[in-house]
Coordinates of C-alpha atoms in Angstrom, one line a residue:
M5 CA 4.0 -5.8 -18.1
K6 CA 7.5 -5.0 -19.4
N7 CA 9.6 -2.8 -17.1
R8 CA 9.8 0.1 -19.6
A9 CA 9.0 3.7 -19.0
S10 CA 6.9 3.9 -22.2
S11 CA 4.7 1.0 -21.1
H12 CA 4.0 2.5 -17.6
L13 CA 3.6 6.0 -19.1
L14 CA 0.8 4.5 -21.2
V15 CA -0.8 3.0 -18.1
I16 CA -0.7 6.3 -16.3
L17 CA -2.4 7.9 -19.4
L18 CA -5.1 5.2 -19.1
I19 CA -5.5 6.0 -15.4
L20 CA -6.0 9.7 -16.4
L21 CA -8.8 8.7 -18.8
F22 CA -10.6 6.7 -16.1
E23 CA -10.1 9.6 -13.8
I24 CA -11.8 12.0 -16.2
A25 CA -14.7 9.5 -16.5
G26 CA -14.9 9.4 -12.7
Y27 CA -15.1 13.2 -12.5
W28 CA -17.9 13.2 -15.0
A29 CA -19.8 10.6 -13.1
I30 CA -19.4 12.6 -9.9
H31 CA -20.7 15.7 -11.7
R32 CA -23.8 13.8 -12.9
G33 CA -24.4 12.4 -9.5
G34 CA -24.3 15.9 -8.0
V35 CA -26.7 17.2 -10.5
L36 CA -29.1 14.4 -9.7
R37 CA -29.0 15.5 -6.1
G38 CA -29.4 19.1 -6.7
Y39 CA -25.9 20.6 -6.6
E40 CA -23.2 21.4 -9.0
T41 CA -19.6 20.1 -8.6
S42 CA -16.7 22.5 -9.0
T43 CA -15.1 22.6 -12.5
I44 CA -12.2 24.5 -11.0
G45 CA -11.6 21.7 -8.5
A46 CA -11.8 19.0 -11.1
V47 CA -9.3 20.9 -13.4
R48 CA -7.0 21.4 -10.4
D49 CA -7.0 17.7 -9.6
L50 CA -6.5 16.6 -13.3
L51 CA -3.6 19.0 -13.6
M52 CA -1.8 17.0 -10.9
F53 CA -1.1 14.5 -13.6
V54 CA 1.2 17.0 -15.3
P55 CA 3.9 16.8 -12.6
L56 CA 3.3 13.0 -12.4
L57 CA 4.0 12.6 -16.2
A58 CA 6.9 15.0 -15.9
M59 CA 8.4 12.8 -13.1
V60 CA 8.2 9.8 -15.5
I61 CA 10.2 11.8 -18.1
W62 CA 12.6 13.1 -15.5
L63 CA 13.3 9.6 -14.1
S64 CA 13.7 8.0 -17.5
R65 CA 15.5 10.7 -19.5
V66 CA 17.5 12.6 -16.9
M67 CA 18.1 10.1 -14.1
N68 CA 18.3 7.0 -16.4
Y69 CA 16.1 5.1 -14.0
S70 CA 16.5 1.3 -14.4
G71 CA 14.5 0.0 -11.4
Q72 CA 11.0 -1.3 -11.0
W73 CA 8.5 1.1 -12.6
I74 CA 5.6 -0.8 -11.0
L75 CA 6.4 1.0 -7.8
F76 CA 5.6 4.4 -9.4
T77 CA 2.6 3.2 -11.4
T78 CA 0.7 1.6 -8.4
A79 CA 1.4 4.6 -6.3
V80 CA -0.1 6.8 -9.0
L81 CA -3.2 4.6 -9.2
L82 CA -3.7 4.8 -5.4
F83 CA -3.2 8.6 -5.5
S84 CA -5.7 9.1 -8.4
I85 CA -8.3 7.0 -6.5
G86 CA -7.7 9.2 -3.5
M87 CA -8.1 12.4 -5.5
L88 CA -11.4 11.1 -7.0
I89 CA -12.9 10.3 -3.5
Q90 CA -11.7 13.7 -2.1
Y91 CA -13.4 15.5 -4.9
R92 CA -16.5 13.5 -4.5
L93 CA -16.7 14.3 -0.7
Y94 CA -15.8 18.0 -0.8
S95 CA -18.1 18.7 -3.8
D96 CA -21.1 17.5 -1.6
P97 CA -22.6 20.5 0.2
E98 CA -23.5 18.2 3.1
Y99 CA -19.9 17.2 3.9
N100 CA -18.4 19.6 6.3
A101 CA -21.5 21.7 6.4
R102 CA -22.4 23.4 9.6
N103 CA -26.1 22.6 9.1
K104 CA -26.0 19.1 7.7
S105 CA -29.8 18.6 8.0
A106 CA -30.5 21.7 5.8
A107 CA -28.0 20.5 3.2
R108 CA -29.5 17.0 3.3
E109 CA -33.0 18.4 2.8
Q110 CA -32.0 20.3 -0.3
K111 CA -30.6 17.1 -1.8
M112 CA -33.7 15.2 -0.9
D113 CA -35.9 17.9 -2.5
A114 CA -34.1 17.4 -5.8
L115 CA -34.4 13.7 -5.7
R116 CA -38.1 13.9 -4.9
T117 CA -38.7 16.3 -7.8
R118 CA -36.9 14.0 -10.2
Y119 CA -38.8 10.9 -9.0
I120 CA -42.2 12.7 -9.3
I121 CA -41.6 13.9 -12.8
E122 CA -40.3 10.6 -14.0
N123 CA -42.8 8.2 -12.3
Y124 CA -46.1 10.1 -11.5
D125 CA -48.8 10.2 -14.1
A126 CA -50.8 13.3 -14.9
A127 CA -53.6 12.6 -12.3
K128 CA -51.2 12.3 -9.4
K129 CA -49.3 15.4 -10.4
Q130 CA -52.6 17.3 -10.6
L131 CA -53.6 16.2 -7.1
M132 CA -50.3 17.6 -5.9
G133 CA -50.9 20.9 -7.5
L134 CA -48.3 20.3 -10.2
P135 CA -48.8 20.7 -14.0
A136 CA -50.7 17.7 -15.3
T137 CA -48.0 16.3 -17.5
P138 CA -47.4 12.6 -18.2
A139 CA -44.6 10.7 -16.7
S140 CA -41.4 11.2 -18.8
S141 CA -37.7 11.2 -18.5
I142 CA -36.3 14.4 -17.2
D143 CA -33.6 16.6 -18.6
L144 CA -31.0 17.0 -15.9
N145 CA -30.8 20.7 -16.7
Q146 CA -34.4 21.1 -15.5
L147 CA -33.5 20.1 -11.9
P148 CA -33.0 22.8 -9.3
R149 CA -29.4 22.9 -8.3
R150 CA -27.1 24.6 -5.9
A151 CA -24.2 26.4 -7.6
A152 CA -20.6 25.5 -6.7
N153 CA -18.8 28.3 -4.9
Y154 CA -15.3 27.0 -5.2
S155 CA -13.1 29.8 -6.7
I156 CA -9.7 29.9 -8.2
R157 CA -8.5 31.6 -5.0
D158 CA -9.8 28.7 -3.0
A159 CA -7.9 26.3 -5.2
L160 CA -4.7 28.2 -4.9
T161 CA -4.9 28.4 -1.1
S162 CA -6.2 24.9 -0.4
S163 CA -4.0 22.4 1.3
Y164 CA -5.4 19.8 -1.1
T165 CA -3.4 21.7 -3.8
W166 CA -0.2 22.3 -2.0
I167 CA 0.2 19.0 -0.1
P168 CA 0.4 16.9 -3.3
I169 CA 2.9 19.4 -4.8
F170 CA 5.0 19.2 -1.6
S171 CA 4.7 15.4 -1.9
F172 CA 6.0 15.3 -5.4
L173 CA 8.9 17.5 -4.3
A174 CA 9.6 15.2 -1.4
F175 CA 9.6 12.3 -3.8
G176 CA 12.2 14.0 -6.1
V177 CA 14.4 15.1 -3.2
A178 CA 14.3 11.6 -1.6
Y179 CA 15.2 9.9 -4.9
M180 CA 18.1 12.3 -5.7
F181 CA 19.7 11.8 -2.3
C182 CA 19.1 8.1 -1.8
V183 CA 20.4 7.1 -5.2
R184 CA 23.9 8.3 -4.1
D185 CA 26.1 5.8 -2.4
G186 CA 27.9 8.5 -0.5
F187 CA 24.7 9.9 1.1
L188 CA 23.6 6.4 2.1
L189 CA 26.9 5.7 3.7
W190 CA 26.8 8.9 5.6
L191 CA 23.2 8.0 6.8
Q192 CA 24.4 4.6 7.9
R193 CA 27.2 6.1 10.0
N194 CA 25.2 9.0 11.5
S195 CA 21.7 7.5 11.7
F196 CA 21.6 7.8 15.5
I197 CA 22.4 11.5 15.3
V198 CA 19.6 12.0 12.7
V199 CA 17.2 10.3 15.1
L200 CA 18.3 12.6 18.0
L201 CA 17.8 15.7 15.9
T202 CA 14.3 14.4 14.9
L203 CA 13.3 14.0 18.5
V204 CA 13.5 17.8 19.2
P205 CA 10.7 18.9 16.8
L206 CA 8.8 15.8 17.6
A207 CA 8.9 16.5 21.3
A208 CA 7.7 20.1 20.7
A209 CA 4.9 18.8 18.5
V210 CA 3.8 16.3 21.2
V211 CA 3.7 19.0 23.8
T212 CA 1.5 21.2 21.6
S213 CA -0.7 18.4 20.3
S214 CA -4.3 17.8 21.1
A215 CA -5.7 14.3 20.7
G216 CA -2.6 13.3 18.6
K217 CA -3.0 16.2 16.2
A218 CA -0.7 19.2 15.7
L219 CA -0.6 22.1 13.3
G220 CA -4.3 22.0 12.5
N221 CA -5.1 18.5 11.4
M222 CA -1.6 17.3 10.8
T223 CA 0.0 14.4 12.7
P224 CA 3.3 15.3 14.3
W225 CA 4.9 11.8 13.9
E226 CA 4.6 11.5 10.1
P227 CA 7.8 13.3 9.3
S228 CA 9.6 11.3 12.0
K229 CA 8.9 7.8 10.5
I230 CA 11.7 7.9 8.0
P231 CA 14.5 9.1 10.4
F232 CA 13.4 6.5 13.0
L233 CA 13.6 3.8 10.4
L234 CA 17.0 5.0 9.3
G235 CA 18.3 5.0 12.9
F236 CA 17.0 1.5 13.6
A237 CA 18.4 0.2 10.3
G238 CA 21.8 1.8 11.0
I239 CA 22.0 0.2 14.4
L240 CA 21.0 -3.2 13.0
T241 CA 23.5 -2.9 10.2
A242 CA 26.3 -2.3 12.7
R243 CA 25.1 -5.0 15.1
Y244 CA 23.4 -7.7 13.1
K245 CA 26.5 -9.9 13.0
D246 CA 27.2 -9.6 16.7
L247 CA 23.5 -10.4 17.4
G248 CA 24.2 -13.9 16.1
E249 CA 26.4 -14.7 19.1
T250 CA 23.8 -15.8 21.6
Y251 CA 23.4 -17.8 24.8
W252 CA 20.2 -20.0 24.7
G253 CA 18.9 -17.8 21.9
I254 CA 19.5 -14.5 23.9
P255 CA 22.0 -12.0 22.4
R256 CA 24.6 -10.4 24.6
A257 CA 23.4 -7.3 26.5
R258 CA 26.1 -5.0 24.9
D259 CA 24.7 -5.9 21.5
V260 CA 21.0 -5.8 22.2
V261 CA 20.7 -2.8 24.5
P262 CA 21.5 -0.2 21.9
L263 CA 18.9 -1.8 19.6
L264 CA 16.3 -1.7 22.4
V265 CA 17.0 1.9 23.1
M266 CA 16.6 2.9 19.5
A267 CA 13.5 0.8 19.2
M268 CA 11.8 2.4 22.3
L269 CA 12.5 6.0 21.3
P270 CA 9.4 6.4 19.0
F271 CA 7.1 4.7 21.5
V272 CA 7.6 7.4 24.1
P273 CA 5.6 10.1 22.3
F274 CA 3.1 7.5 21.2
F275 CA 2.4 6.5 24.8
A276 CA 2.2 10.3 25.6
L277 CA -0.4 10.7 22.8
K278 CA -2.1 7.3 23.6
D279 CA -1.7 6.5 19.9
F280 CA -2.2 2.7 19.6
G281 CA -2.2 2.8 15.8
Q282 CA 1.3 4.2 15.4
M283 CA 2.5 1.7 18.1
L284 CA 1.1 -1.1 15.9
I285 CA 2.8 0.2 12.7
F286 CA 6.2 0.8 14.3
S287 CA 6.1 -2.5 16.0
G288 CA 5.3 -4.3 12.7
A289 CA 8.1 -2.4 10.9
Y290 CA 10.7 -3.0 13.6
T291 CA 9.8 -6.6 13.8
T292 CA 10.2 -6.9 10.0
L293 CA 13.6 -5.3 10.2
Y294 CA 14.8 -7.6 13.0
L295 CA 13.6 -10.7 11.1
V296 CA 15.4 -9.6 8.0
A297 CA 18.7 -8.9 9.8
V298 CA 18.8 -11.9 12.1
R299 CA 18.3 -15.2 10.4
R300 CA 19.1 -17.7 13.1
W301 CA 16.1 -19.9 14.1
P302 CA 16.6 -19.7 17.9
Q303 CA 16.6 -15.9 17.9
L304 CA 13.7 -15.7 15.5
L305 CA 11.6 -18.1 17.6
L306 CA 12.5 -16.3 20.8
F307 CA 11.8 -12.8 19.2
V308 CA 8.5 -13.8 17.5
G309 CA 7.4 -15.6 20.7
S310 CA 8.1 -12.5 22.7
V311 CA 6.1 -10.3 20.3
L312 CA 3.2 -12.6 20.3
L313 CA 3.2 -12.8 24.1
G314 CA 3.2 -9.0 24.3
I315 CA 0.3 -8.7 21.8
S316 CA -1.6 -11.4 23.7
I317 CA -1.2 -9.6 27.0
L318 CA -2.4 -6.4 25.4
V319 CA -5.4 -8.0 23.7
V320 CA -6.5 -9.9 26.9
G321 CA -6.1 -6.8 29.0
A322 CA -8.3 -4.7 26.6
L323 CA -11.1 -7.3 26.2
P324 CA -14.5 -6.3 27.5
R325 CA -15.3 -7.5 31.0
D326 CA -18.2 -9.7 29.9
V327 CA -15.9 -11.4 27.3
Q328 CA -13.2 -12.1 30.0
E329 CA -15.7 -13.6 32.3
K330 CA -16.5 -16.4 29.9
V331 CA -13.0 -17.9 30.5
P332 CA -12.2 -19.1 34.0
L333 CA -9.4 -17.1 35.8
L334 CA -9.1 -14.7 32.7
P335 CA -10.4 -11.6 34.6
T336 CA -7.8 -12.1 37.4
I337 CA -5.0 -12.6 34.9
A338 CA -6.1 -9.6 32.7
R339 CA -6.6 -7.1 35.6
P340 CA -3.0 -5.9 35.9
A341 CA -2.7 -5.3 32.1
Q342 CA -6.2 -3.7 32.1
T343 CA -5.1 -1.3 34.8
M344 CA -2.1 0.0 32.9
L345 CA -3.9 0.4 29.5
P346 CA -5.0 3.9 28.7
A347 CA -8.8 4.5 28.4
R348 CA -8.5 5.3 24.7
I349 CA -7.0 1.9 23.9
Q350 CA -9.7 0.1 25.9
Q351 CA -12.3 2.2 24.0
R352 CA -10.8 1.1 20.7
F353 CA -10.9 -2.6 21.7
H354 CA -14.5 -2.4 22.8
L355 CA -15.4 -0.7 19.5
W356 CA -13.7 -3.5 17.7
L357 CA -15.1 -6.5 19.6
D358 CA -18.5 -5.2 20.8
G359 CA -19.0 -1.8 19.2
F360 CA -22.8 -2.1 18.8
D361 CA -23.3 -2.8 22.5
P362 CA -22.3 0.2 24.6
P363 CA -20.5 -0.4 28.0
S364 CA -22.2 0.4 31.3
P365 CA -21.9 4.0 32.4
E366 CA -20.0 2.7 35.5
V367 CA -17.1 1.2 33.4
S368 CA -14.0 3.2 34.3
W369 CA -12.8 4.1 30.8
W370 CA -16.3 5.2 29.7
K371 CA -17.6 6.9 32.8
K372 CA -15.8 10.2 32.3
D373 CA -17.0 10.6 28.7
Y374 CA -20.5 9.7 29.7
Q375 CA -20.7 12.1 32.6
E376 CA -19.3 14.9 30.4
A377 CA -22.0 14.3 27.8
I378 CA -25.0 14.3 30.2
N379 CA -23.6 17.2 32.3
G380 CA -23.4 19.2 29.1
D381 CA -27.0 18.6 28.2
P382 CA -29.5 19.1 31.1
Q383 CA -32.3 17.3 29.2
L384 CA -30.2 14.2 28.8
K385 CA -29.2 14.3 32.5
Q386 CA -32.9 14.6 33.5
L387 CA -33.9 11.7 31.3
S388 CA -31.0 9.5 32.7
E389 CA -32.2 10.1 36.2
Q390 CA -35.8 9.0 35.6
S391 CA -35.2 5.2 35.7
P392 CA -32.5 2.6 34.9
A393 CA -34.2 1.8 31.6
M394 CA -34.1 5.4 30.6
Q395 CA -30.5 5.6 31.6
K396 CA -29.7 2.7 29.4
I397 CA -31.4 4.5 26.4
V398 CA -29.4 7.6 27.1
N399 CA -26.2 5.6 27.4
V400 CA -26.8 4.1 24.0
D401 CA -27.4 7.6 22.5
V402 CA -24.3 9.0 24.1
W403 CA -22.1 6.0 23.0
F404 CA -23.1 6.2 19.3
D405 CA -22.9 10.0 19.3
K406 CA -19.4 10.2 20.8
L407 CA -17.6 7.0 19.7
A408 CA -19.5 4.4 17.7
F409 CA -21.2 6.6 15.0
Q410 CA -18.3 6.6 12.5
P411 CA -17.5 2.8 12.7
A412 CA -21.2 2.0 12.4
Q413 CA -21.8 4.3 9.4
A414 CA -18.7 2.9 7.7
V415 CA -20.0 -0.7 8.2
F416 CA -23.4 0.2 6.9
G417 CA -21.9 2.0 3.9
I418 CA -19.7 -0.9 2.9
A419 CA -22.6 -3.3 3.2
S420 CA -24.8 -1.1 1.0
G421 CA -22.0 -0.9 -1.7
K422 CA -22.2 -4.7 -2.4
N423 CA -20.2 -5.9 -5.4
T424 CA -20.2 -2.9 -7.8
G425 CA -21.2 0.0 -5.5
R426 CA -23.9 2.6 -5.5
G427 CA -22.0 4.6 -8.2
L428 CA -19.7 7.6 -7.9
G429 CA -21.7 10.5 -6.3
L430 CA -24.7 8.3 -5.6
G431 CA -23.8 6.9 -2.2
F432 CA -23.9 8.5 1.3
P433 CA -20.3 8.5 2.5
E434 CA -20.7 12.1 3.5
V435 CA -22.4 11.1 6.7
I436 CA -19.1 9.8 8.0
P437 CA -17.4 12.8 9.5
I438 CA -13.8 12.0 8.4
A439 CA -14.5 9.9 5.3
D440 CA -11.7 11.8 3.4
S441 CA -9.0 10.6 5.8
D442 CA -9.2 7.7 8.2
Y443 CA -12.4 6.2 6.7
V444 CA -11.6 6.8 3.0
Y445 CA -11.7 3.1 2.3
A446 CA -15.3 3.0 3.5
A447 CA -16.2 5.7 1.0
I448 CA -14.5 3.8 -1.8
A449 CA -16.2 0.5 -0.9
E450 CA -19.6 2.2 -0.7
E451 CA -19.5 4.0 -4.1
L452 CA -17.3 1.5 -6.0
G453 CA -18.3 -1.6 -4.2
L454 CA -16.2 -4.7 -3.6
T455 CA -14.7 -4.2 -7.0
G456 CA -13.2 -0.8 -6.2
G457 CA -12.1 -1.9 -2.7
A458 CA -10.4 -4.9 -4.3
I459 CA -8.5 -2.7 -6.8
V460 CA -7.2 -0.6 -3.9
L461 CA -6.1 -3.7 -2.0
L462 CA -4.5 -5.3 -5.1
A463 CA -2.6 -2.1 -5.8
V464 CA -1.3 -2.0 -2.2
I465 CA -0.3 -5.7 -2.5
I466 CA 1.6 -5.1 -5.8
L467 CA 3.4 -2.2 -4.2
V468 CA 4.4 -4.2 -1.2
V469 CA 5.6 -7.1 -3.4
A470 CA 7.7 -4.8 -5.5
G471 CA 9.1 -3.3 -2.3
V472 CA 10.0 -6.8 -1.0
R473 CA 11.7 -7.6 -4.3
T474 CA 13.7 -4.4 -3.9
S475 CA 14.8 -5.5 -0.4
L476 CA 15.8 -9.0 -1.6
D477 CA 17.8 -7.6 -4.5
A478 CA 19.8 -5.2 -2.3
R479 CA 23.5 -6.0 -2.0
D480 CA 24.3 -4.4 1.3
M481 CA 22.5 -4.8 4.6
F482 CA 21.7 -1.1 5.2
T483 CA 19.9 -0.7 1.9
K484 CA 18.2 -4.1 2.4
L485 CA 16.9 -3.1 5.8
C486 CA 15.8 0.4 4.6
A487 CA 13.8 -1.1 1.7
A488 CA 12.2 -3.7 4.0
G489 CA 11.3 -1.1 6.6
L490 CA 9.8 1.3 4.1
T491 CA 7.8 -1.5 2.6
A492 CA 6.7 -2.6 6.0
F493 CA 5.5 0.9 6.9
I494 CA 3.4 1.2 3.8
G495 CA 2.0 -2.4 4.1
F496 CA 1.3 -2.3 7.9
Q497 CA -0.3 1.2 7.6
A498 CA -2.7 -0.1 4.9
L499 CA -3.4 -3.2 6.8
V500 CA -4.2 -1.4 10.0
N501 CA -6.4 1.2 8.2
V502 CA -8.4 -1.3 6.1
G503 CA -8.6 -3.8 8.9
G504 CA -9.9 -1.2 11.3
I505 CA -12.6 -0.1 8.9
L506 CA -13.7 -3.7 8.2
R507 CA -13.6 -4.5 12.0
A508 CA -10.9 -7.1 11.5
L509 CA -8.6 -5.0 13.7
P510 CA -9.2 -2.2 16.2
M511 CA -9.8 1.1 14.5
T512 CA -6.8 3.3 15.2
G513 CA -7.2 6.5 13.2
I514 CA -4.4 5.6 10.7
T515 CA -4.6 7.0 7.1
L516 CA -4.4 4.9 4.0
P517 CA -1.1 5.5 2.1
F518 CA -1.3 7.5 -1.1
V519 CA -5.2 7.5 -0.9
S520 CA -5.7 9.8 2.2
H521 CA -4.5 13.2 1.2
G522 CA -4.6 15.1 4.5
G523 CA -1.7 16.3 6.7
F524 CA 1.8 14.9 6.3
S525 CA 0.7 11.4 5.4
L526 CA 0.8 11.9 1.7
V527 CA 4.2 13.8 1.8
T528 CA 5.7 10.9 3.9
S529 CA 4.3 8.3 1.5
F530 CA 5.8 9.9 -1.6
A531 CA 9.1 10.4 0.2
M532 CA 9.1 6.7 1.0
L533 CA 8.3 5.9 -2.6
G534 CA 11.2 8.0 -3.8
M535 CA 13.6 6.1 -1.5
L536 CA 12.3 2.8 -2.6
M537 CA 12.7 3.7 -6.3
A538 CA 16.2 4.9 -5.6
F539 CA 17.1 1.6 -3.9
S540 CA 15.5 -0.3 -6.9
H541 CA 17.6 1.7 -9.3
R542 CA 20.8 1.0 -7.4
N543 CA 20.0 -2.7 -7.4
A544 CA 19.5 -2.7 -11.2
R545 CA 22.6 -0.6 -11.7
D546 CA 24.7 -3.0 -9.5
Q547 CA 23.4 -6.0 -11.4
M548 CA 24.2 -4.4 -14.8
L549 CA 27.7 -3.5 -13.6
A550 CA 28.3 -7.0 -12.2
K551 CA 27.4 -8.8 -15.5
P552 CA 30.1 -7.6 -17.9
S553 CA 32.9 -7.4 -15.5
P554 CA 32.6 -9.3 -12.2
G555 CA 35.9 -7.9 -11.0
V556 CA 34.7 -4.3 -10.8
P557 CA 35.3 -2.9 -7.3
A558 CA 32.3 -2.6 -5.1
S559 CA 30.8 0.8 -4.3
P560 CA 31.7 2.4 -0.9
L561 CA 28.4 1.3 0.6
N562 CA 28.9 -2.3 -0.6
L563 CA 32.1 -2.8 1.3
E564 CA 30.0 -4.5 4.0
A565 CA 28.1 -6.8 1.7
V566 CA 25.4 -9.2 2.9
E567 CA 26.8 -12.6 3.7

């Protein structure tokens, strides 16, 4: 596809047409199950394309954007798929219902009525006390249905209305600032101060957080990703040449200590919150930045080896006990690391490696949750005390009720989707408690199948490749590192999310960029997109200025060009 605004505008209009078809399919699926979908909610979602189309016109006509349009188009595709799945889930009366069994029974009644009318002959219907009519196709309007109760007021006050709007504003603000050389130069010089200022609200959020959440269902670290990235990129830009002076592949302490201090700052709140997922993402992003800045093989081998060693120690320490015992001396080696690991991380690794086989109630990291569950239910406690066999049954029930239910339902849903999916509105992703956020990929794969899941992954890959190209084309180290870091954040976050759902990695509760619409995640994703597109525009502008007159002086930020 040509890198022209008109071509990508046409693609976005095609996405809008497919989106309209998707909303119609969800409405039809809802009617088949006995409930109406909200027209107000559908119109609200489709109106989100108005600011998206306006941004295309603003970028092309006002800002004279010359960078890669594929960044914007793939982000719009992911965002539109996310809106479709959010609408599908929140239109279902069973999702987020207080009495899920009653809501499910209403849907089953509608399905049974439809099946009887379409497949039972007159004799069978008469035996059931129904009118003796022959089997015939049913008019959907004849089915009983539950009316949608989503009002205009609900739409105006919903976070699913305002968070996308704030995300678009964050995109515009990030682009307008990062396209300016002076602002980027100021960031490069004051990045450490920016990080210190960010630590103040982050520390307050950590103190007031519960299970890693703050301000309702919002994650406190999302707005801090970009400042931490800028700080690390600023330190690396100032030190990357000095890091090349090494002894046996080890940089001098005065060069590497500031880098380590900056790198460790975000991990302090993550350890406090026991958030293994954010540790993985930041580790991956920081590793990428270091590999981009330092290009000498001894340092790269030493650094990559150290990272792999740390990951190996973590994985070995978190392995279930029965797995460790299969390797001689491994339990003895793993015991120190296992002692230091938080219970939550050990739970995540057990769910990953052996999630369908619950641990013993005597395992240290599971014992507390198990005791709380049976102490809160006298009947369960009485059953568990009857015999060891009954205790084992109770342990299985508690395990799947507290921890393993969501991963198990996600795996079953993806398997049932097969190649083409059950169809929009015809699957059962509503049984996953947080299918709209952490497990949104499972909902996509169930209803759109392998095809829909592959489209999401392909879009993420295209976005990452475009981000890598933006980093490679950058003419100064700070922009190069920022573009690489932003791309790494998006890529690693998608990898950790999808890998956790598919059980290729431990599940960590990370959202899928641009697709999960809850909390600050969408705002941060669009802000990163705005920065990436600003860097891409600067690269294209620099290339155009360099062609006609190579002797043109470099911009202020390009004074320290990449060697």
